[in-house]
Amino acid sequence: MRLRACISNILGQIQRDKRITLSNFIAACKSKVHQRDPFYIFEHFDTYYSIIETTANDAAAIRNLMRAFDLLYLTVDTLGGQLSPLLSSSEPPSSHDRVRFLNLTKMTLFLFINTVKRIDIVVQQVLKEQQLNQQKKRGKQAEALEQYPDWDVKRGKFLVQLYNVMQYELEKLWSPPVAEENFVTMVCDICYRTLELVPQRADNRQCIDTLFYIFGIAIKRYNHAITFPARILQILRSTEHASTTVANGILLLHEKYGITTVFSILMKDIVEGLILDTSDTAVSRNFSNFLTEFSGIAPKMMIPHLSKLGDELLGCESHVLRNCVLQIMGDAVVGELTSEELDDEMKEARNEFLDSLLAHVNDISAHVRSKVLHIWHHLKEQHAIPLSYLIPVMREAVCRLEDKSSLVRKSAIQLIKAFLENNPYSGKLTHEELMKKYQKEVQVMEQLDEVIIEERKQAEKLNEQWKLVIPELMPIIEQSLNESPELQIDKEEPYEDLVNKILPLLVEKNYKDATVLVRKADFVLGNYEVSQLLNIEERCVYFISLFKTFLSMASGFKDSSEEMQKQIKTVEFLKDSIEFSLVATCAMPKMLELLMSKTNTDVFEAVDLFTTGYLFGIQGTQAGMQRMLNLVWSSDKEKRDAVSNAYRRVLFTTDLTGRAHSIKVVQNLSKFLSEIEYGHYTALEQLMGEWVASENVDALIIQVLFERFTLKLEGTTKDESRLALQLLIMASQAKSTISSANRVIIEDIAVGERAKQDPRIYTGCLQLLVNSIDANNNSKYYKRNAMDAKFVQQITSLFLAFFVHPKLPEFDALAMSLFEYYYRMCQAPDELAQHIVKELLGRFNDQWLVSAPSSAEQPPLTQTTDIPYSQPMPMSQGQSQSQLPSQPADGPVRMPVYLVARFVFCVGYMTIKEMIFLDMDVYNNMKYREELTALEEKKNKKDGVNALRRQTVSAMEVRKRLSGVAAEPQQEPDDDLVGATAEDNIAEEINAICEDMLLYDPNALMSKIYPLIIDICKRPGEYRDQHLQQSATLTLARLMTVSSKFCETNMSFLMNILNMTKNIKIKCNTVVGLSDLTFRFPNVIEPWTGHFYSQLHEENTELRLTAVKMLSHLILHEMIRVKGQIADLALCIVDESDEIKNITKQFFKEIANKSNILYNVLPDIISILGDINLHLEEEKYRIIMRYILGLIQKDRQIETLVEKLCLRFPLTRAERQWRDIAYCLGLLSYNERSLKKLIDNVQHFKDKVQIDEVYQSFKQIITNTSKLAKPELKAVVTEFETRLNECLQVTEPGSNPQTDGAPSESRANKTKTARPGTKSQRGRPKASSGRRKQNARPETSSEEESSDDDRATRSRRQTAQQRNRMAPSSESSD
């Protein structure tokens, strides 16, 4: 230990002595430098060399390196000062001076360059250690870099100093005057190293340029041209960041030094290297980056090499290289080939490049397809696409809208949008307008064609006359030229005056005087000196041609060929415009599909394109703008915002300001409202609410709307007035003050002459008045109108007058608006409503009964048998004579059918409004009074006001939730139930009124009327009027929502109507009514839910659409349990109707986001749709499963699903079923665990792999999973592939693939008790009951997985019953 300590001390002392000695030598070098004598290097070379060669990296060694760099920098500067006069002198240096300065230069630059190399090495090492420590989150290591302050700046100064030295004629130092190759290599080597180390940045651009200035001198003066391409190629191979630096440097060499051969050599080497290695490697990527960078800054230099690049690389395997070549072609076209003055060779090259770009729009690689579309987009933005290529490119882009890659679809949509926004044809591409212009210009062209035919005939006639004139004219011209070869001009006259004098002389055939004037005109035009150079014969011919021109003018001859050429171009332009518009129109149906895409980018781009196309008037965009309204209800906020912004752009963007802007916005809104379908009205209401809240619809726009509504705005039509009223109704739903502040004006119009002439004004005004109540307010916060108020009496009288009008349009909406006003705005609305009914019954008895049929008017019949104008008035046994008309003795009492239908409709709507009034308004008002009474008793009203319930709830909701609390004590009570107790007597009383009094009290009006309605429904053969049956059925469904007892009693009757009637409107209304009843009485309706699904197989599209809407609504609100029957809904994904397909896809997308609902029923869907008895086409099956399985994203669910699907192989017996299961497995995305599940279950499908389609599905799994897979996953993929191949080689003896795993007959025959209401299926294939029995196992499995949620689902269903009241949907279905 003592010896080791002694050795350590000795070595430390040696190091310290060495450092002291080195510091002394550096000090000596410093003193020499200050003496500005560079030849001290001969004495102190060892000092610098020792510093360079030291391996120590401590602070002292670093300081020595930096001090050596500074001293050598000054030394080189001094050396340059002495070399300049020596080498610039006209006399060659002496041999002694030449050798001394040569050695000094070589030694000094050697030390200087190697010092920089050494510092670079140390700095790079320190940076790597620092990066490593930061990754390991160790302590700070930046202190070491403090030893190299501003090294990048110093490196730049070094390169400048080196460049300055290289500029001297250093070759004069050698004899003969040729620099040694080793010297040039040494100087350039540090430049190459710097190029590898330093990436180009904005702050070091000058440093990089200096490198290539040095290279330029080395190539031009020091024979470095051979080495340079090889070293640059090596740098490009290994250094990723060098592509931009080298590209800029090569261009600098070309511009500053005129070096072009180097680039040609480099291009040749790069192409050869890429041909040898066309795979997607780092080398090919680096080369591609260089070529792309260089083509962007110097496309002209790339054009000569593009043909070879295209021939060699466009067919290679690497998509990176293909993208590179295509990008270069695009840059070449933009940079150099856009001029109109291109020669034929350049035009041919441009067209060749564009053809290549167009061909690769259909490249096999999605990366290339997307890249090419981006290139075309850039070309369009730079206006570099010739007109002849616009339509072909547009057509290819439209085809790419169906591409399987979302990236390609996005690029295609963006390209189409760019084509529309920058189209050269028109600001409006409306097909009809373009066709009108085209036809007009074609007519003009045809007229011109006729004119040209006449002109040709006239020209032929003129030529014949000219032949006769020449013999007479020629001697006169010769005589004039001979007599006066040089024409004397006394005064110069204007050319036009001379022409005006010549033409009459020609008509008079005074050729002699005309010859003189023609010679003068030629002189005035400046042709005299040229004509003097001709001989006599040539001058005669010259003037003969002039005479012919003037003779044509005198004869009135015109040449319309130029005008015809212009007209042809105009017609061709309009023809191209029409074709462009048609191609853009072809894109719209495909865009409609993308609006409902699962990929958000598709939706956003489609919305953007529809907006652009709508602004340009493209045919078909109107449907897209309406379809976009469906996205208003999307659960994705980004989609909702995109739609809202799109409509803002279309409707609210103008070039005007102030009032003019508001008028234009109102015009846009009115036009759009007039075009939308009824089903999209609610979505527009939602958007209008957002626009009012965001003040896009401001006070000035509301003012213009009222001016239009009241016809105060000049030029407003009646239709525009009604549209303004509808817009005001929408806006007032979001802001009640719009209506309340103008209540007097609205009431005056509602009962004025306009309303009497147009009942739609009456209806709209009542709706607008109802909106004067804040939607967030409840019944206790606003004052209602008295029953005997003047306005109430006026609207009642008007309604009774409207009631009897036989041709009144939209009576249902009118009646609903009146009853809505009663129950929202009036006191004792039930008495007002009953007064209306009694008044109608009284008038039936007194005025409207007829004793004989009238043949003047007959309503449309629903049966083939003839019926009279009027029908028997239905009578009830317990009906009082005071309320219903009596029959005269001479025959049955008759009345117009439309009155009965209207009366029945009013009764149904009045009843449901009465129920809602009791359930909501009365309940909340009574609870409010109850709470006030309790507060007064406690004498704490001031402090207790804040404790009052602030949210309106219904009595039914309170009852259901309170009963749910008892059943599920673990749930916390809702905030809505504050103030409600388990003994909520008010809610119970209201429920008792609905259940027992409204329909069953002997003194109640409805107890006497509802038997009539049931009688009408039961006797469709007698009451055959279509509208009457619709009204009666709708009213029956509404009456059933009032009382569960009445509902349960008539449920089977309603189902019979649904099953037996052929009236589609009745069927649709019944389906909607069932949906409402499910919310109201879920337990009563549950056994009959099969009737919902049975409507999905009807032939009528409207009925299927209604069923899809209602089912999706109920399932999403958890009012129906999702079971195997959902497979019937899945069939709608391949429905003939696009709207049904889109709604169904959106439904499955929504339930996929709700817990595990879709995952739980997925085995049932696969099982039921895969049943061979269903006879579902294989392609349709695949479309359905491709969409649904694409919604399953969770790894855990995929793993379990793989196992379940594999277990289905032995349970199936048909080859088609095996193909289906294998196809479903191929649609899933696999990770390591799910793939191991597949391996574990190979025994279930090993005998099925012999079928080619099954085998291909598993091969597809291997192919898809291998792409971009990690090594661990690749190992599992390889194992599965091995197992799969073993299945092909081994066949177990005695096995029968056709019968393996077939389910036992006893299992298949196990059945469940059928639910009531089962009916035979019509129209489309449906899974039979036998099918569901065979697949009992998967269904049971899915039910068990979701059984934990049964109680919660039932509670949520009960909770949502009253929140989603049935009145709105019933109204909309009518």
PDB file of C-alpha atoms in Angstrom, residues 1108-1214:
ATOM      1  CA  VAL A1108     -84.932   2.481 -37.134  1.00  0.00           C
ATOM      2  CA  LYS A1109     -85.282   5.963 -35.657  1.00  0.00           C
ATOM      3  CA  MET A1110     -87.537   4.824 -32.816  1.00  0.00           C
ATOM      4  CA  LEU A1111     -85.469   1.747 -31.954  1.00  0.00           C
ATOM      5  CA  SER A1112     -82.198   3.638 -31.939  1.00  0.00           C
ATOM      6  CA  HIS A1113     -83.800   6.334 -29.797  1.00  0.00           C
ATOM      7  CA  LEU A1114     -85.099   3.831 -27.268  1.00  0.00           C
ATOM      8  CA  ILE A1115     -81.929   1.777 -27.088  1.00  0.00           C
ATOM      9  CA  LEU A1116     -79.675   4.807 -26.688  1.00  0.00           C
ATOM     10  CA  HIS A1117     -81.916   5.995 -23.836  1.00  0.00           C
ATOM     11  CA  GLU A1118     -81.737   2.487 -22.346  1.00  0.00           C
ATOM     12  CA  MET A1119     -85.478   1.950 -22.495  1.00  0.00           C
ATOM     13  CA  ILE A1120     -85.065  -1.350 -24.364  1.00  0.00           C
ATOM     14  CA  ARG A1121     -82.555  -3.987 -23.353  1.00  0.00           C
ATOM     15  CA  VAL A1122     -80.121  -4.786 -26.138  1.00  0.00           C
ATOM     16  CA  LYS A1123     -80.494  -8.458 -26.994  1.00  0.00           C
ATOM     17  CA  GLY A1124     -79.959 -10.693 -29.983  1.00  0.00           C
ATOM     18  CA  GLN A1125     -82.785  -8.947 -31.830  1.00  0.00           C
ATOM     19  CA  ILE A1126     -80.364  -6.114 -32.506  1.00  0.00           C
ATOM     20  CA  ALA A1127     -79.100  -8.259 -35.372  1.00  0.00           C
ATOM     21  CA  ASP A1128     -82.248  -7.210 -37.228  1.00  0.00           C
ATOM     22  CA  LEU A1129     -81.133  -3.619 -36.766  1.00  0.00           C
ATOM     23  CA  ALA A1130     -77.652  -4.516 -38.006  1.00  0.00           C
ATOM     24  CA  LEU A1131     -79.217  -5.675 -41.275  1.00  0.00           C
ATOM     25  CA  CYS A1132     -80.192  -2.074 -41.923  1.00  0.00           C
ATOM     26  CA  ILE A1133     -76.525  -1.242 -42.527  1.00  0.00           C
ATOM     27  CA  VAL A1134     -77.024  -2.742 -45.990  1.00  0.00           C
ATOM     28  CA  ASP A1135     -80.500  -1.323 -46.502  1.00  0.00           C
ATOM     29  CA  GLU A1136     -81.442   0.075 -49.908  1.00  0.00           C
ATOM     30  CA  SER A1137     -82.121   3.499 -48.395  1.00  0.00           C
ATOM     31  CA  ASP A1138     -79.065   5.657 -47.781  1.00  0.00           C
ATOM     32  CA  GLU A1139     -80.779   7.479 -44.931  1.00  0.00           C
ATOM     33  CA  ILE A1140     -81.541   4.224 -43.127  1.00  0.00           C
ATOM     34  CA  LYS A1141     -77.959   3.060 -43.629  1.00  0.00           C
ATOM     35  CA  ASN A1142     -76.539   6.298 -42.261  1.00  0.00           C
ATOM     36  CA  ILE A1143     -78.821   6.385 -39.200  1.00  0.00           C
ATOM     37  CA  THR A1144     -78.047   2.741 -38.417  1.00  0.00           C
ATOM     38  CA  LYS A1145     -74.309   3.290 -38.705  1.00  0.00           C
ATOM     39  CA  GLN A1146     -74.529   6.322 -36.449  1.00  0.00           C
ATOM     40  CA  PHE A1147     -76.543   4.260 -33.934  1.00  0.00           C
ATOM     41  CA  PHE A1148     -73.948   1.497 -33.733  1.00  0.00           C
ATOM     42  CA  LYS A1149     -71.241   4.105 -33.451  1.00  0.00           C
ATOM     43  CA  GLU A1150     -73.059   5.649 -30.481  1.00  0.00           C
ATOM     44  CA  ILE A1151     -73.649   2.381 -28.619  1.00  0.00           C
ATOM     45  CA  ALA A1152     -70.016   1.416 -29.215  1.00  0.00           C
ATOM     46  CA  ASN A1153     -69.121   4.362 -26.970  1.00  0.00           C
ATOM     47  CA  LYS A1154     -71.543   3.238 -24.265  1.00  0.00           C
ATOM     48  CA  SER A1155     -69.820   0.828 -21.911  1.00  0.00           C
ATOM     49  CA  ASN A1156     -69.789  -2.752 -23.242  1.00  0.00           C
ATOM     50  CA  ILE A1157     -73.227  -2.811 -24.888  1.00  0.00           C
ATOM     51  CA  LEU A1158     -72.052  -3.515 -28.419  1.00  0.00           C
ATOM     52  CA  TYR A1159     -69.392  -5.961 -27.280  1.00  0.00           C
ATOM     53  CA  ASN A1160     -71.927  -7.945 -25.239  1.00  0.00           C
ATOM     54  CA  VAL A1161     -74.311  -8.472 -28.166  1.00  0.00           C
ATOM     55  CA  LEU A1162     -71.674  -8.885 -30.857  1.00  0.00           C
ATOM     56  CA  PRO A1163     -71.567 -12.708 -30.609  1.00  0.00           C
ATOM     57  CA  ASP A1164     -75.343 -12.748 -31.070  1.00  0.00           C
ATOM     58  CA  ILE A1165     -75.096 -10.525 -34.124  1.00  0.00           C
ATOM     59  CA  ILE A1166     -72.418 -12.723 -35.670  1.00  0.00           C
ATOM     60  CA  SER A1167     -74.375 -15.863 -34.858  1.00  0.00           C
ATOM     61  CA  ILE A1168     -77.767 -14.689 -36.111  1.00  0.00           C
ATOM     62  CA  LEU A1169     -76.510 -13.040 -39.289  1.00  0.00           C
ATOM     63  CA  GLY A1170     -74.360 -16.086 -39.998  1.00  0.00           C
ATOM     64  CA  ASP A1171     -77.313 -18.460 -39.886  1.00  0.00           C
ATOM     65  CA  ILE A1172     -77.610 -20.131 -43.292  1.00  0.00           C
ATOM     66  CA  ASN A1173     -81.409 -20.095 -42.982  1.00  0.00           C
ATOM     67  CA  LEU A1174     -81.333 -16.312 -43.132  1.00  0.00           C
ATOM     68  CA  HIS A1175     -80.037 -16.473 -46.717  1.00  0.00           C
ATOM     69  CA  LEU A1176     -78.097 -13.257 -46.276  1.00  0.00           C
ATOM     70  CA  GLU A1177     -75.760 -12.543 -49.161  1.00  0.00           C
ATOM     71  CA  GLU A1178     -72.121 -13.053 -48.224  1.00  0.00           C
ATOM     72  CA  GLU A1179     -71.073  -9.637 -49.490  1.00  0.00           C
ATOM     73  CA  LYS A1180     -73.762  -7.924 -47.379  1.00  0.00           C
ATOM     74  CA  TYR A1181     -72.693  -9.956 -44.358  1.00  0.00           C
ATOM     75  CA  ARG A1182     -69.150  -8.760 -44.831  1.00  0.00           C
ATOM     76  CA  ILE A1183     -70.189  -5.132 -45.183  1.00  0.00           C
ATOM     77  CA  ILE A1184     -72.121  -5.342 -41.900  1.00  0.00           C
ATOM     78  CA  MET A1185     -69.361  -7.064 -39.973  1.00  0.00           C
ATOM     79  CA  ARG A1186     -66.663  -4.822 -41.428  1.00  0.00           C
ATOM     80  CA  TYR A1187     -68.444  -1.801 -40.032  1.00  0.00           C
ATOM     81  CA  ILE A1188     -69.459  -3.207 -36.653  1.00  0.00           C
ATOM     82  CA  LEU A1189     -66.175  -4.946 -35.848  1.00  0.00           C
ATOM     83  CA  GLY A1190     -64.367  -1.754 -36.796  1.00  0.00           C
ATOM     84  CA  LEU A1191     -66.024  -0.150 -33.771  1.00  0.00           C
ATOM     85  CA  ILE A1192     -64.408  -2.596 -31.326  1.00  0.00           C
ATOM     86  CA  GLN A1193     -61.127  -1.007 -30.220  1.00  0.00           C
ATOM     87  CA  LYS A1194     -60.383  -2.242 -26.692  1.00  0.00           C
ATOM     88  CA  ASP A1195     -57.667  -4.884 -26.560  1.00  0.00           C
ATOM     89  CA  ARG A1196     -59.363  -6.836 -23.785  1.00  0.00           C
ATOM     90  CA  GLN A1197     -62.618  -7.044 -25.740  1.00  0.00           C
ATOM     91  CA  ILE A1198     -60.776  -8.184 -28.866  1.00  0.00           C
ATOM     92  CA  GLU A1199     -59.018 -10.939 -26.923  1.00  0.00           C
ATOM     93  CA  THR A1200     -62.292 -12.318 -25.569  1.00  0.00           C
ATOM     94  CA  LEU A1201     -63.960 -11.930 -28.928  1.00  0.00           C
ATOM     95  CA  VAL A1202     -61.231 -13.950 -30.628  1.00  0.00           C
ATOM     96  CA  GLU A1203     -61.819 -16.795 -28.231  1.00  0.00           C
ATOM     97  CA  LYS A1204     -65.600 -16.696 -28.673  1.00  0.00           C
ATOM     98  CA  LEU A1205     -65.324 -16.678 -32.451  1.00  0.00           C
ATOM     99  CA  CYS A1206     -62.930 -19.619 -32.414  1.00  0.00           C
ATOM    100  CA  LEU A1207     -65.330 -21.568 -30.210  1.00  0.00           C
ATOM    101  CA  ARG A1208     -68.044 -21.065 -32.839  1.00  0.00           C
ATOM    102  CA  PHE A1209     -66.158 -23.136 -35.421  1.00  0.00           C
ATOM    103  CA  PRO A1210     -67.125 -26.527 -33.932  1.00  0.00           C
ATOM    104  CA  LEU A1211     -70.722 -25.316 -33.380  1.00  0.00           C
ATOM    105  CA  THR A1212     -71.334 -24.621 -37.068  1.00  0.00           C
ATOM    106  CA  ARG A1213     -71.726 -27.061 -39.917  1.00  0.00           C
ATOM    107  CA  ALA A1214     -71.774 -25.130 -43.194  1.00  0.00           C
TER     108      ALA A1214
END
